[in-house]
mmCIF file of C-alpha atoms and ligand atoms in Angstrom:
data_model
loop_
_atom_site.group_PDB
_atom_site.id
_atom_site.type_symbol
_atom_site.label_atom_id
_atom_site.label_comp_id
_atom_site.label_asym_id
_atom_site.label_seq_id
_atom_site.Cartn_x
_atom_site.Cartn_y
_atom_site.Cartn_z
ATOM 1 C CA MET A 1 14.941 -111.259 37.543
ATOM 2 C CA PHE A 2 14.159 -108.486 35.024
ATOM 3 C CA ASP A 3 10.463 -107.622 35.334
ATOM 4 C CA VAL A 4 9.456 -105.057 32.745
ATOM 5 C CA TYR A 5 5.985 -104.618 34.218
ATOM 6 C CA LYS A 6 7.502 -103.619 37.529
ATOM 7 C CA VAL A 7 9.876 -101.235 35.726
ATOM 8 C CA ARG A 8 6.941 -99.666 33.892
ATOM 9 C CA GLU A 9 5.391 -98.585 37.211
ATOM 10 C CA ASP A 10 8.185 -96.018 37.419
ATOM 11 C CA PHE A 11 7.158 -94.468 34.070
ATOM 12 C CA PRO A 12 3.561 -93.228 34.458
ATOM 13 C CA VAL A 13 3.359 -91.768 30.938
ATOM 14 C CA LEU A 14 3.496 -95.307 29.538
ATOM 15 C CA LYS A 15 -0.081 -95.817 30.757
ATOM 16 C CA GLU A 16 -1.126 -93.119 28.300
ATOM 17 C CA VAL A 17 0.864 -93.882 25.131
ATOM 18 C CA THR A 18 2.941 -96.510 23.382
ATOM 19 C CA TYR A 19 6.302 -94.796 23.392
ATOM 20 C CA LEU A 20 8.611 -96.233 20.749
ATOM 21 C CA ASP A 21 10.964 -93.298 20.318
ATOM 22 C CA SER A 22 13.533 -93.940 23.034
ATOM 23 C CA ALA A 23 16.408 -93.671 20.540
ATOM 24 C CA ALA A 24 15.581 -89.944 20.268
ATOM 25 C CA THR A 25 15.216 -89.475 24.003
ATOM 26 C CA SER A 26 14.037 -91.715 26.804
ATOM 27 C CA GLN A 27 11.263 -91.428 29.368
ATOM 28 C CA LYS A 28 12.485 -90.808 32.917
ATOM 29 C CA PRO A 29 11.777 -93.006 35.939
ATOM 30 C CA LEU A 30 10.199 -91.528 39.066
ATOM 31 C CA PRO A 31 13.435 -91.771 41.148
ATOM 32 C CA VAL A 32 15.204 -89.522 38.601
ATOM 33 C CA VAL A 33 12.369 -86.985 38.785
ATOM 34 C CA ALA A 34 12.462 -87.229 42.597
ATOM 35 C CA ALA A 35 16.216 -86.599 42.717
ATOM 36 C CA MET A 36 15.791 -83.408 40.687
ATOM 37 C CA ASP A 37 12.758 -82.377 42.730
ATOM 38 C CA GLU A 38 14.810 -82.844 45.894
ATOM 39 C CA TYR A 39 17.518 -80.567 44.535
ATOM 40 C CA PHE A 40 15.018 -77.778 43.843
ATOM 41 C CA THR A 41 13.077 -78.106 47.075
ATOM 42 C CA LYS A 42 15.747 -79.081 49.613
ATOM 43 C CA TYR A 43 19.184 -77.761 48.776
ATOM 44 C CA CYS A 44 19.262 -75.751 45.521
ATOM 45 C CA GLY A 45 22.608 -73.944 45.370
ATOM 46 C CA SER A 46 25.438 -73.252 42.985
ATOM 47 C CA TYR A 47 28.137 -75.764 42.170
ATOM 48 C CA GLY A 48 31.697 -75.418 43.358
ATOM 49 C CA ARG A 49 31.591 -71.771 44.290
ATOM 50 C CA GLY A 50 30.932 -70.715 47.789
ATOM 51 C CA ALA A 51 31.247 -71.976 51.264
ATOM 52 C CA HIS A 52 27.633 -71.935 52.371
ATOM 53 C CA ARG A 53 25.730 -75.125 53.145
ATOM 54 C CA LEU A 54 23.486 -75.255 50.089
ATOM 55 C CA SER A 55 26.430 -74.814 47.789
ATOM 56 C CA ARG A 56 28.350 -77.485 49.682
ATOM 57 C CA VAL A 57 25.556 -80.075 49.446
ATOM 58 C CA THR A 58 25.011 -79.222 45.781
ATOM 59 C CA THR A 59 28.703 -79.680 44.997
ATOM 60 C CA GLU A 60 28.769 -82.995 46.873
ATOM 61 C CA ARG A 61 25.778 -84.359 44.973
ATOM 62 C CA TYR A 62 27.150 -83.153 41.647
ATOM 63 C CA GLU A 63 30.437 -84.900 42.337
ATOM 64 C CA ASP A 64 28.557 -88.029 43.466
ATOM 65 C CA ALA A 65 26.993 -88.070 39.996
ATOM 66 C CA ARG A 66 30.443 -87.826 38.422
ATOM 67 C CA GLU A 67 31.625 -90.766 40.536
ATOM 68 C CA ALA A 68 28.526 -92.772 39.589
ATOM 69 C CA VAL A 69 29.153 -92.176 35.880
ATOM 70 C CA ALA A 70 32.869 -92.939 36.168
ATOM 71 C CA GLY A 71 32.177 -96.166 38.063
ATOM 72 C CA PHE A 72 29.528 -97.194 35.565
ATOM 73 C CA PHE A 73 31.960 -96.923 32.652
ATOM 74 C CA ASN A 74 34.989 -98.105 34.653
ATOM 75 C CA VAL A 75 37.104 -94.990 34.086
ATOM 76 C CA PRO A 76 38.702 -92.411 36.430
ATOM 77 C CA SER A 77 36.332 -89.580 37.361
ATOM 78 C CA ARG A 78 38.851 -86.887 36.345
ATOM 79 C CA GLY A 79 38.183 -87.917 32.746
ATOM 80 C CA ILE A 80 34.430 -87.324 33.042
ATOM 81 C CA VAL A 81 33.027 -83.955 31.969
ATOM 82 C CA PHE A 82 29.332 -83.125 31.988
ATOM 83 C CA THR A 83 28.049 -81.550 28.785
ATOM 84 C CA ARG A 84 24.678 -80.715 27.262
ATOM 85 C CA ASN A 85 24.444 -83.701 24.917
ATOM 86 C CA THR A 86 26.459 -86.036 22.711
ATOM 87 C CA THR A 87 26.741 -83.360 20.048
ATOM 88 C CA GLU A 88 28.462 -80.942 22.403
ATOM 89 C CA SER A 89 30.837 -83.699 23.565
ATOM 90 C CA ILE A 90 31.899 -84.497 19.989
ATOM 91 C CA ASN A 91 32.354 -80.832 19.112
ATOM 92 C CA MET A 92 34.504 -80.330 22.211
ATOM 93 C CA VAL A 93 36.944 -82.868 20.776
ATOM 94 C CA ALA A 94 36.795 -81.484 17.229
ATOM 95 C CA LEU A 95 37.289 -77.891 18.389
ATOM 96 C CA GLY A 96 39.569 -78.627 21.326
ATOM 97 C CA THR A 97 42.223 -80.540 19.369
ATOM 98 C CA GLU A 98 45.068 -78.563 17.834
ATOM 99 C CA TRP A 99 44.940 -79.687 14.212
ATOM 100 C CA ARG A 100 47.744 -79.290 11.737
ATOM 101 C CA LYS A 101 47.229 -78.935 8.021
ATOM 102 C CA GLY A 102 47.321 -82.391 6.451
ATOM 103 C CA ASP A 103 46.102 -84.214 9.584
ATOM 104 C CA HIS A 104 43.729 -87.020 8.744
ATOM 105 C CA VAL A 105 40.449 -88.084 10.371
ATOM 106 C CA ILE A 106 38.496 -91.260 9.650
ATOM 107 C CA THR A 107 34.748 -91.485 10.126
ATOM 108 C CA THR A 108 31.976 -93.452 8.405
ATOM 109 C CA VAL A 109 28.942 -93.063 6.201
ATOM 110 C CA VAL A 110 26.636 -94.420 8.926
ATOM 111 C CA GLU A 111 27.264 -91.681 11.477
ATOM 112 C CA HIS A 112 24.653 -89.424 12.985
ATOM 113 C CA HIS A 113 25.214 -85.877 11.666
ATOM 114 C CA SER A 114 26.630 -85.049 15.094
ATOM 115 C CA ASN A 115 29.558 -87.395 14.477
ATOM 116 C CA LEU A 116 30.045 -86.333 10.872
ATOM 117 C CA LEU A 117 29.671 -82.560 10.547
ATOM 118 C CA PRO A 118 32.283 -81.640 13.201
ATOM 119 C CA TRP A 119 34.840 -83.656 11.175
ATOM 120 C CA ILE A 120 33.719 -82.517 7.726
ATOM 121 C CA ARG A 121 34.049 -78.924 8.890
ATOM 122 C CA LEU A 122 37.697 -79.535 9.783
ATOM 123 C CA ARG A 123 38.400 -79.617 6.050
ATOM 124 C CA GLU A 124 38.271 -75.800 6.293
ATOM 125 C CA LYS A 125 41.446 -76.080 8.409
ATOM 126 C CA GLY A 126 43.185 -78.321 5.878
ATOM 127 C CA VAL A 127 42.355 -81.550 7.693
ATOM 128 C CA GLU A 128 41.655 -84.508 5.409
ATOM 129 C CA VAL A 129 38.581 -86.538 6.212
ATOM 130 C CA THR A 130 37.900 -90.053 4.924
ATOM 131 C CA VAL A 131 34.332 -91.314 5.184
ATOM 132 C CA VAL A 132 34.421 -95.123 5.199
ATOM 133 C CA ASP A 133 31.497 -96.973 3.638
ATOM 134 C CA SER A 134 29.392 -99.638 5.368
ATOM 135 C CA ASP A 135 27.594 -102.637 3.941
ATOM 136 C CA ASP A 136 23.871 -102.514 3.144
ATOM 137 C CA ARG A 137 22.991 -103.393 6.729
ATOM 138 C CA GLY A 138 24.978 -100.482 8.134
ATOM 139 C CA VAL A 139 27.897 -102.582 9.369
ATOM 140 C CA VAL A 140 31.375 -101.090 8.958
ATOM 141 C CA SER A 141 34.226 -103.538 8.429
ATOM 142 C CA PRO A 142 37.188 -102.832 10.737
ATOM 143 C CA ASP A 143 39.438 -103.907 7.832
ATOM 144 C CA ALA A 144 37.982 -101.112 5.700
ATOM 145 C CA VAL A 145 38.873 -98.686 8.487
ATOM 146 C CA GLU A 146 42.416 -100.025 8.827
ATOM 147 C CA LYS A 147 42.942 -99.829 5.071
ATOM 148 C CA VAL A 148 42.558 -96.037 5.031
ATOM 149 C CA VAL A 149 44.830 -95.335 8.017
ATOM 150 C CA THR A 150 47.897 -93.359 6.934
ATOM 151 C CA ASP A 151 50.841 -91.912 8.818
ATOM 152 C CA LYS A 152 48.839 -88.652 8.958
ATOM 153 C CA THR A 153 45.788 -90.180 10.635
ATOM 154 C CA ARG A 154 45.178 -88.645 14.046
ATOM 155 C CA LEU A 155 41.649 -89.702 14.892
ATOM 156 C CA ILE A 156 39.120 -92.430 14.139
ATOM 157 C CA ALA A 157 35.578 -91.318 15.047
ATOM 158 C CA ILE A 158 32.971 -94.069 14.746
ATOM 159 C CA ASN A 159 29.640 -94.863 16.343
ATOM 160 C CA HIS A 160 28.996 -97.911 18.455
ATOM 161 C CA VAL A 161 25.416 -98.320 17.206
ATOM 162 C CA SER A 162 23.890 -96.610 14.191
ATOM 163 C CA ASN A 163 20.711 -94.714 15.053
ATOM 164 C CA PHE A 164 19.227 -95.628 11.670
ATOM 165 C CA PHE A 165 20.318 -99.244 11.075
ATOM 166 C CA GLY A 166 20.561 -100.410 14.683
ATOM 167 C CA ALA A 167 23.802 -102.139 13.669
ATOM 168 C CA ALA A 168 26.491 -102.494 16.330
ATOM 169 C CA GLN A 169 30.037 -101.889 15.141
ATOM 170 C CA ASP A 170 32.954 -103.984 16.312
ATOM 171 C CA ILE A 171 34.355 -101.288 18.580
ATOM 172 C CA ARG A 172 36.960 -103.587 20.117
ATOM 173 C CA ALA A 173 38.469 -104.277 16.701
ATOM 174 C CA VAL A 174 38.480 -100.544 15.899
ATOM 175 C CA ALA A 175 40.108 -99.771 19.252
ATOM 176 C CA LYS A 176 42.843 -102.318 18.480
ATOM 177 C CA ILE A 177 43.479 -100.763 15.077
ATOM 178 C CA ALA A 178 43.702 -97.311 16.639
ATOM 179 C CA LYS A 179 46.163 -98.552 19.244
ATOM 180 C CA LYS A 180 48.280 -100.416 16.697
ATOM 181 C CA HIS A 181 48.666 -97.301 14.546
ATOM 182 C CA ASN A 182 48.937 -94.901 17.479
ATOM 183 C CA VAL A 183 45.806 -93.025 16.420
ATOM 184 C CA ARG A 184 43.210 -91.580 18.786
ATOM 185 C CA TYR A 185 39.832 -93.255 18.908
ATOM 186 C CA LEU A 186 36.540 -91.482 19.607
ATOM 187 C CA VAL A 187 33.463 -93.644 20.047
ATOM 188 C CA ASP A 188 29.939 -92.226 19.798
ATOM 189 C CA VAL A 189 27.911 -94.347 22.189
ATOM 190 C CA ALA A 190 24.694 -92.343 21.880
ATOM 191 C CA GLN A 191 22.689 -95.457 21.018
ATOM 192 C CA SER A 192 24.345 -97.950 23.309
ATOM 193 C CA ALA A 193 25.154 -96.307 26.662
ATOM 194 C CA GLY A 194 22.938 -97.893 29.299
ATOM 195 C CA GLU A 195 21.704 -100.547 26.882
ATOM 196 C CA MET A 196 24.920 -102.456 26.178
ATOM 197 C CA PRO A 197 27.745 -103.229 28.604
ATOM 198 C CA LEU A 198 30.442 -100.606 28.069
ATOM 199 C CA ASP A 199 33.728 -100.896 29.899
ATOM 200 C CA LEU A 200 35.448 -97.839 28.469
ATOM 201 C CA GLY A 201 38.534 -98.473 30.602
ATOM 202 C CA ALA A 202 39.016 -101.924 29.092
ATOM 203 C CA LEU A 203 38.100 -100.709 25.596
ATOM 204 C CA GLY A 204 40.892 -98.166 25.782
ATOM 205 C CA CYS A 205 39.186 -95.493 23.657
ATOM 206 C CA ASP A 206 40.566 -91.957 23.909
ATOM 207 C CA PHE A 207 37.164 -90.265 23.914
ATOM 208 C CA ALA A 208 33.608 -91.453 24.425
ATOM 209 C CA CYS A 209 30.677 -89.171 23.663
ATOM 210 C CA ILE A 210 27.677 -90.121 25.723
ATOM 211 C CA PRO A 211 24.122 -88.780 26.002
ATOM 212 C CA GLY A 212 22.670 -88.460 29.490
ATOM 213 C CA HIS A 213 19.125 -88.324 28.155
ATOM 214 C CA LYS A 214 18.775 -91.681 26.408
ATOM 215 C CA GLY A 215 19.743 -95.091 27.819
ATOM 216 C CA LEU A 216 21.111 -93.597 31.043
ATOM 217 C CA LEU A 217 17.634 -92.181 31.757
ATOM 218 C CA GLY A 218 18.818 -88.706 32.783
ATOM 219 C CA PRO A 219 17.010 -85.535 31.758
ATOM 220 C CA GLN A 220 17.311 -83.761 28.425
ATOM 221 C CA GLY A 221 20.158 -81.260 28.318
ATOM 222 C CA THR A 222 22.663 -83.711 29.815
ATOM 223 C CA GLY A 223 25.594 -85.434 28.160
ATOM 224 C CA ILE A 224 29.059 -86.678 29.031
ATOM 225 C CA LEU A 225 32.483 -86.459 27.479
ATOM 226 C CA TYR A 226 34.942 -89.083 28.626
ATOM 227 C CA MET A 227 38.618 -88.333 27.921
ATOM 228 C CA LYS A 228 41.398 -90.810 28.590
ATOM 229 C CA GLU A 229 44.037 -88.081 28.594
ATOM 230 C CA PRO A 230 42.166 -84.858 29.376
ATOM 231 C CA GLU A 231 45.309 -82.711 29.331
ATOM 232 C CA GLN A 232 45.577 -83.258 25.578
ATOM 233 C CA LEU A 233 42.372 -81.345 24.900
ATOM 234 C CA ARG A 234 42.054 -77.579 24.974
ATOM 235 C CA PRO A 235 38.894 -76.230 26.626
ATOM 236 C CA VAL A 236 36.687 -74.727 23.910
ATOM 237 C CA PHE A 237 34.902 -72.311 26.234
ATOM 238 C CA VAL A 238 36.626 -70.268 28.907
ATOM 239 C CA GLY A 239 35.270 -68.091 31.680
ATOM 240 C CA GLY A 240 33.877 -68.693 35.140
ATOM 241 C CA GLY A 241 34.642 -72.110 36.574
ATOM 242 C CA THR A 242 37.453 -72.922 34.152
ATOM 243 C CA VAL A 243 40.392 -70.936 35.477
ATOM 244 C CA HIS A 244 42.763 -70.752 38.410
ATOM 245 C CA THR A 245 44.590 -67.415 38.371
ATOM 246 C CA VAL A 246 43.513 -64.469 36.278
ATOM 247 C CA THR A 247 45.204 -61.144 35.579
ATOM 248 C CA THR A 248 44.310 -58.589 32.938
ATOM 249 C CA GLY A 249 46.944 -60.138 30.727
ATOM 250 C CA SER A 250 46.679 -63.874 31.216
ATOM 251 C CA PHE A 251 45.070 -66.788 33.009
ATOM 252 C CA THR A 252 45.872 -70.321 34.042
ATOM 253 C CA PHE A 253 43.466 -73.187 33.659
ATOM 254 C CA ASP A 254 41.761 -74.785 36.600
ATOM 255 C CA ASP A 255 42.349 -78.462 37.383
ATOM 256 C CA ILE A 256 40.833 -81.231 35.328
ATOM 257 C CA PRO A 257 37.883 -81.721 34.861
ATOM 258 C CA SER A 258 36.771 -78.260 36.088
ATOM 259 C CA ARG A 259 38.541 -76.466 33.236
ATOM 260 C CA PHE A 260 36.083 -78.064 30.800
ATOM 261 C CA GLU A 261 32.909 -77.189 32.721
ATOM 262 C CA TYR A 262 32.283 -73.544 31.989
ATOM 263 C CA GLY A 263 29.712 -71.328 33.706
ATOM 264 C CA THR A 264 26.896 -72.634 35.868
ATOM 265 C CA PRO A 265 26.224 -76.180 34.725
ATOM 266 C CA ASN A 266 22.939 -78.054 34.480
ATOM 267 C CA ILE A 267 23.068 -78.993 38.164
ATOM 268 C CA PRO A 268 19.607 -80.578 38.530
ATOM 269 C CA GLY A 269 20.186 -82.387 35.244
ATOM 270 C CA VAL A 270 23.494 -83.852 36.342
ATOM 271 C CA ILE A 271 22.027 -84.924 39.683
ATOM 272 C CA GLY A 272 19.116 -86.554 37.846
ATOM 273 C CA LEU A 273 21.565 -88.241 35.483
ATOM 274 C CA GLY A 274 23.547 -89.625 38.434
ATOM 275 C CA ARG A 275 20.332 -91.155 39.760
ATOM 276 C CA GLY A 276 19.516 -92.498 36.282
ATOM 277 C CA VAL A 277 22.863 -94.265 36.131
ATOM 278 C CA GLU A 278 22.197 -95.895 39.509
ATOM 279 C CA TYR A 279 18.755 -96.956 38.304
ATOM 280 C CA VAL A 280 20.183 -98.560 35.152
ATOM 281 C CA LYS A 281 22.905 -100.267 37.172
ATOM 282 C CA ALA A 282 20.344 -101.727 39.563
ATOM 283 C CA LEU A 283 18.301 -103.129 36.657
ATOM 284 C CA GLY A 284 21.463 -104.596 35.123
ATOM 285 C CA VAL A 285 22.790 -103.527 31.729
ATOM 286 C CA ARG A 286 23.087 -107.104 30.474
ATOM 287 C CA ASP A 287 19.425 -107.740 31.264
ATOM 288 C CA ILE A 288 18.426 -104.463 29.614
ATOM 289 C CA GLU A 289 20.451 -105.378 26.540
ATOM 290 C CA ALA A 290 18.844 -108.828 26.269
ATOM 291 C CA HIS A 291 15.404 -107.276 26.734
ATOM 292 C CA VAL A 292 15.661 -104.463 24.151
ATOM 293 C CA ASN A 293 17.453 -106.605 21.591
ATOM 294 C CA ALA A 294 14.808 -109.335 21.846
ATOM 295 C CA LEU A 295 12.033 -106.778 21.351
ATOM 296 C CA ALA A 296 13.783 -105.143 18.389
ATOM 297 C CA ARG A 297 14.579 -108.459 16.688
ATOM 298 C CA ASP A 298 11.046 -109.767 17.153
ATOM 299 C CA CYS A 299 9.655 -106.455 15.893
ATOM 300 C CA ALA A 300 11.942 -106.430 12.820
ATOM 301 C CA ARG A 301 11.130 -110.022 11.908
ATOM 302 C CA ARG A 302 7.379 -109.478 12.184
ATOM 303 C CA LEU A 303 7.386 -106.155 10.334
ATOM 304 C CA ALA A 304 9.424 -107.709 7.523
ATOM 305 C CA GLU A 305 6.782 -110.416 7.106
ATOM 306 C CA ILE A 306 4.107 -107.822 6.304
ATOM 307 C CA PRO A 307 3.640 -107.391 2.543
ATOM 308 C CA HIS A 308 4.803 -103.949 1.288
ATOM 309 C CA VAL A 309 6.904 -103.257 4.392
ATOM 310 C CA GLU A 310 10.663 -102.934 4.115
ATOM 311 C CA VAL A 311 12.919 -103.215 7.161
ATOM 312 C CA TYR A 312 16.530 -101.967 7.270
ATOM 313 C CA GLY A 313 19.532 -103.129 9.267
ATOM 314 C CA PRO A 314 21.104 -106.439 10.290
ATOM 315 C CA GLU A 315 19.390 -109.444 11.814
ATOM 316 C CA GLU A 316 21.546 -109.159 14.954
ATOM 317 C CA ARG A 317 20.240 -105.650 15.513
ATOM 318 C CA THR A 318 20.260 -103.744 18.755
ATOM 319 C CA SER A 319 17.371 -101.707 20.185
ATOM 320 C CA LEU A 320 15.759 -100.152 17.114
ATOM 321 C CA VAL A 321 14.024 -100.886 13.822
ATOM 322 C CA SER A 322 13.828 -98.518 10.830
ATOM 323 C CA PHE A 323 11.221 -99.383 8.225
ATOM 324 C CA ASN A 324 9.105 -98.074 5.378
ATOM 325 C CA VAL A 325 5.640 -98.873 4.102
ATOM 326 C CA GLU A 326 5.566 -98.875 0.315
ATOM 327 C CA ASN A 327 3.883 -95.788 -1.173
ATOM 328 C CA VAL A 328 3.426 -94.111 2.203
ATOM 329 C CA ASN A 329 5.495 -91.168 3.379
ATOM 330 C CA PRO A 330 7.147 -92.144 6.699
ATOM 331 C CA HIS A 331 5.786 -88.974 8.334
ATOM 332 C CA ASP A 332 2.289 -90.134 7.391
ATOM 333 C CA VAL A 333 3.025 -93.556 8.867
ATOM 334 C CA ALA A 334 4.081 -91.891 12.130
ATOM 335 C CA MET A 335 1.070 -89.586 12.123
ATOM 336 C CA ILE A 336 -1.413 -92.403 11.492
ATOM 337 C CA LEU A 337 0.190 -94.536 14.232
ATOM 338 C CA ASP A 338 -0.123 -91.654 16.653
ATOM 339 C CA GLU A 339 -3.624 -90.548 15.718
ATOM 340 C CA THR A 340 -5.184 -93.980 15.536
ATOM 341 C CA LYS A 341 -3.289 -95.901 18.227
ATOM 342 C CA LYS A 342 -1.286 -93.378 20.284
ATOM 343 C CA ILE A 343 1.904 -95.082 19.103
ATOM 344 C CA CYS A 344 4.875 -92.692 19.070
ATOM 345 C CA VAL A 345 7.579 -93.518 16.499
ATOM 346 C CA ARG A 346 10.192 -91.298 14.880
ATOM 347 C CA SER A 347 10.015 -90.463 11.173
ATOM 348 C CA GLY A 348 12.233 -88.626 8.714
ATOM 349 C CA GLN A 349 15.964 -88.619 8.087
ATOM 350 C CA HIS A 350 17.092 -89.364 11.651
ATOM 351 C CA CYS A 351 19.986 -86.880 11.259
ATOM 352 C CA ALA A 352 21.672 -89.598 9.206
ATOM 353 C CA GLN A 353 21.313 -88.453 5.617
ATOM 354 C CA THR A 354 24.450 -90.213 4.377
ATOM 355 C CA ALA A 355 23.268 -93.517 5.852
ATOM 356 C CA LEU A 356 19.907 -93.160 4.123
ATOM 357 C CA ALA A 357 21.521 -92.060 0.860
ATOM 358 C CA ARG A 358 23.416 -95.377 0.808
ATOM 359 C CA LEU A 359 20.053 -97.103 0.432
ATOM 360 C CA HIS A 360 18.689 -94.481 -1.994
ATOM 361 C CA ILE A 361 15.918 -93.496 0.393
ATOM 362 C CA THR A 362 15.112 -90.106 1.874
ATOM 363 C CA GLY A 363 13.381 -91.153 5.072
ATOM 364 C CA SER A 364 11.923 -93.921 7.180
ATOM 365 C CA ALA A 365 9.848 -94.586 10.232
ATOM 366 C CA ARG A 366 11.751 -95.884 13.258
ATOM 367 C CA ALA A 367 10.601 -97.761 16.339
ATOM 368 C CA SER A 368 13.043 -97.913 19.225
ATOM 369 C CA PHE A 369 12.971 -99.657 22.564
ATOM 370 C CA ALA A 370 14.226 -99.110 26.104
ATOM 371 C CA CYS A 371 14.280 -100.936 29.433
ATOM 372 C CA TYR A 372 10.608 -100.067 29.966
ATOM 373 C CA SER A 373 9.313 -101.259 26.559
ATOM 374 C CA ALA A 374 6.931 -104.220 26.583
ATOM 375 C CA LYS A 375 6.139 -107.032 24.170
ATOM 376 C CA GLU A 376 2.533 -105.813 23.944
ATOM 377 C CA GLU A 377 3.864 -102.586 22.432
ATOM 378 C CA VAL A 378 5.565 -104.553 19.655
ATOM 379 C CA ASP A 379 2.258 -106.367 19.052
ATOM 380 C CA ALA A 380 0.414 -103.039 18.854
ATOM 381 C CA LEU A 381 2.934 -101.601 16.396
ATOM 382 C CA VAL A 382 3.042 -104.651 14.147
ATOM 383 C CA ASN A 383 -0.762 -104.840 13.966
ATOM 384 C CA ALA A 384 -1.111 -101.136 13.238
ATOM 385 C CA VAL A 385 1.586 -101.176 10.536
ATOM 386 C CA ALA A 386 -0.079 -104.211 8.923
ATOM 387 C CA GLN A 387 -3.326 -102.239 8.743
ATOM 388 C CA ILE A 388 -1.593 -99.216 7.198
ATOM 389 C CA ALA A 389 0.210 -101.378 4.634
ATOM 390 C CA LYS A 390 -3.042 -103.115 3.721
ATOM 391 C CA SER A 391 -5.055 -99.951 3.310
ATOM 392 C CA PHE A 392 -2.428 -98.255 1.085
ATOM 393 C CA SER A 393 -1.578 -101.259 -1.087
HETATM 394 N N1 PMP B 1 25.014 -89.939 17.700
HETATM 395 C C1 PMP B 1 24.041 -90.852 17.563
HETATM 396 C C2 PMP B 1 24.383 -92.221 17.061
HETATM 397 C C3 PMP B 1 22.718 -90.514 17.890
HETATM 398 O O1 PMP B 1 21.762 -91.413 17.749
HETATM 399 C C4 PMP B 1 22.428 -89.215 18.389
HETATM 400 C C5 PMP B 1 21.031 -88.802 18.772
HETATM 401 N N2 PMP B 1 20.011 -89.272 17.987
HETATM 402 C C6 PMP B 1 23.493 -88.308 18.503
HETATM 403 C C7 PMP B 1 24.763 -88.695 18.165
HETATM 404 C C8 PMP B 1 23.263 -86.920 19.035
HETATM 405 O O2 PMP B 1 22.909 -87.027 20.378
HETATM 406 P P1 PMP B 1 22.498 -85.776 21.261
HETATM 407 O O3 PMP B 1 21.080 -85.484 20.926
HETATM 408 O O4 PMP B 1 22.665 -86.268 22.659
HETATM 409 O O5 PMP B 1 23.396 -84.662 20.924
#
């Protein structure tokens, strides 16, 4: 039985503030902090290089984390590479693919900048990029995607959940379209990993770009790139840890996935992320999903009932709610919430300027929820926003 009050005991900071910014980055449970603490105090060594005991334990724990992540997403561990964040994962695909002039990429207007700019920049190499529109709730129709596929299309890059609208895309339908047309499919699961069931093996996507520091409850500075066929991607960075044999004239790449993990990685971060994945698994992703969606839907419905408050996104939203109070700058809304009630929400453009432009707005406030968010926090937010709306109307 999912007991949020028990979960909250693992997040001491929640006694101090109402944290409603988990879509930006999540709070970390004590077992994740303990796993990283253990690394530093008990066996801190380098990964994969060296025969001594600390290095051996470190390498074992790092690989345990890879296995945990692979198992969680139901994919082989050789396709799992640890990165710094979702943004790095997406760029590794954009920069690691050998593009030909005239190749075509499909993305959408409701992407985070991290899943838009790497593709837009490919235009410099002669790649054509189509940006598919969404409806007013941020939902992209798979038919609209299929309509723009041509015989030059090589990649479809679409989010699972929009970080502004909270709308979930029909990723299964997109995956089918990609398969039918023999096009690669990259899914940005920054807002769904750990909060929605994700069987990447069954989905059949070619790439998934995953943050470690949000729903998976790992530390900041961790991310994951999943590749179905890793040999098709060229490592963007080379150097220590990526090669097998080196002469002054040439080198051969190391095995997969090592060839993609350059230099000394974020070892404590990856170990913490592995523990975060186990923590999420023990709570149960389906229960987390039901919990965060219920909070977000209740929050959206109640905010929308307040006069002079506008809420964006679909009714069947996932874990977040973007909103505006008429005549009040969203940064002021966020500041007042923080200063008067210690409520932390995000404000601004959410790195999603094209999504906001669709609605002819330049910013919003955003409340987002995680496995540790409680109903009382929704109550606190709704009451505080009602007060702000009243005093500015
Ligand atoms: N895509 C989406 C949908 C996001 O919400 C975010 C983060 N807000 C990103 C990509 C970028 O994630 P990261 O900070 O892990 O690079």
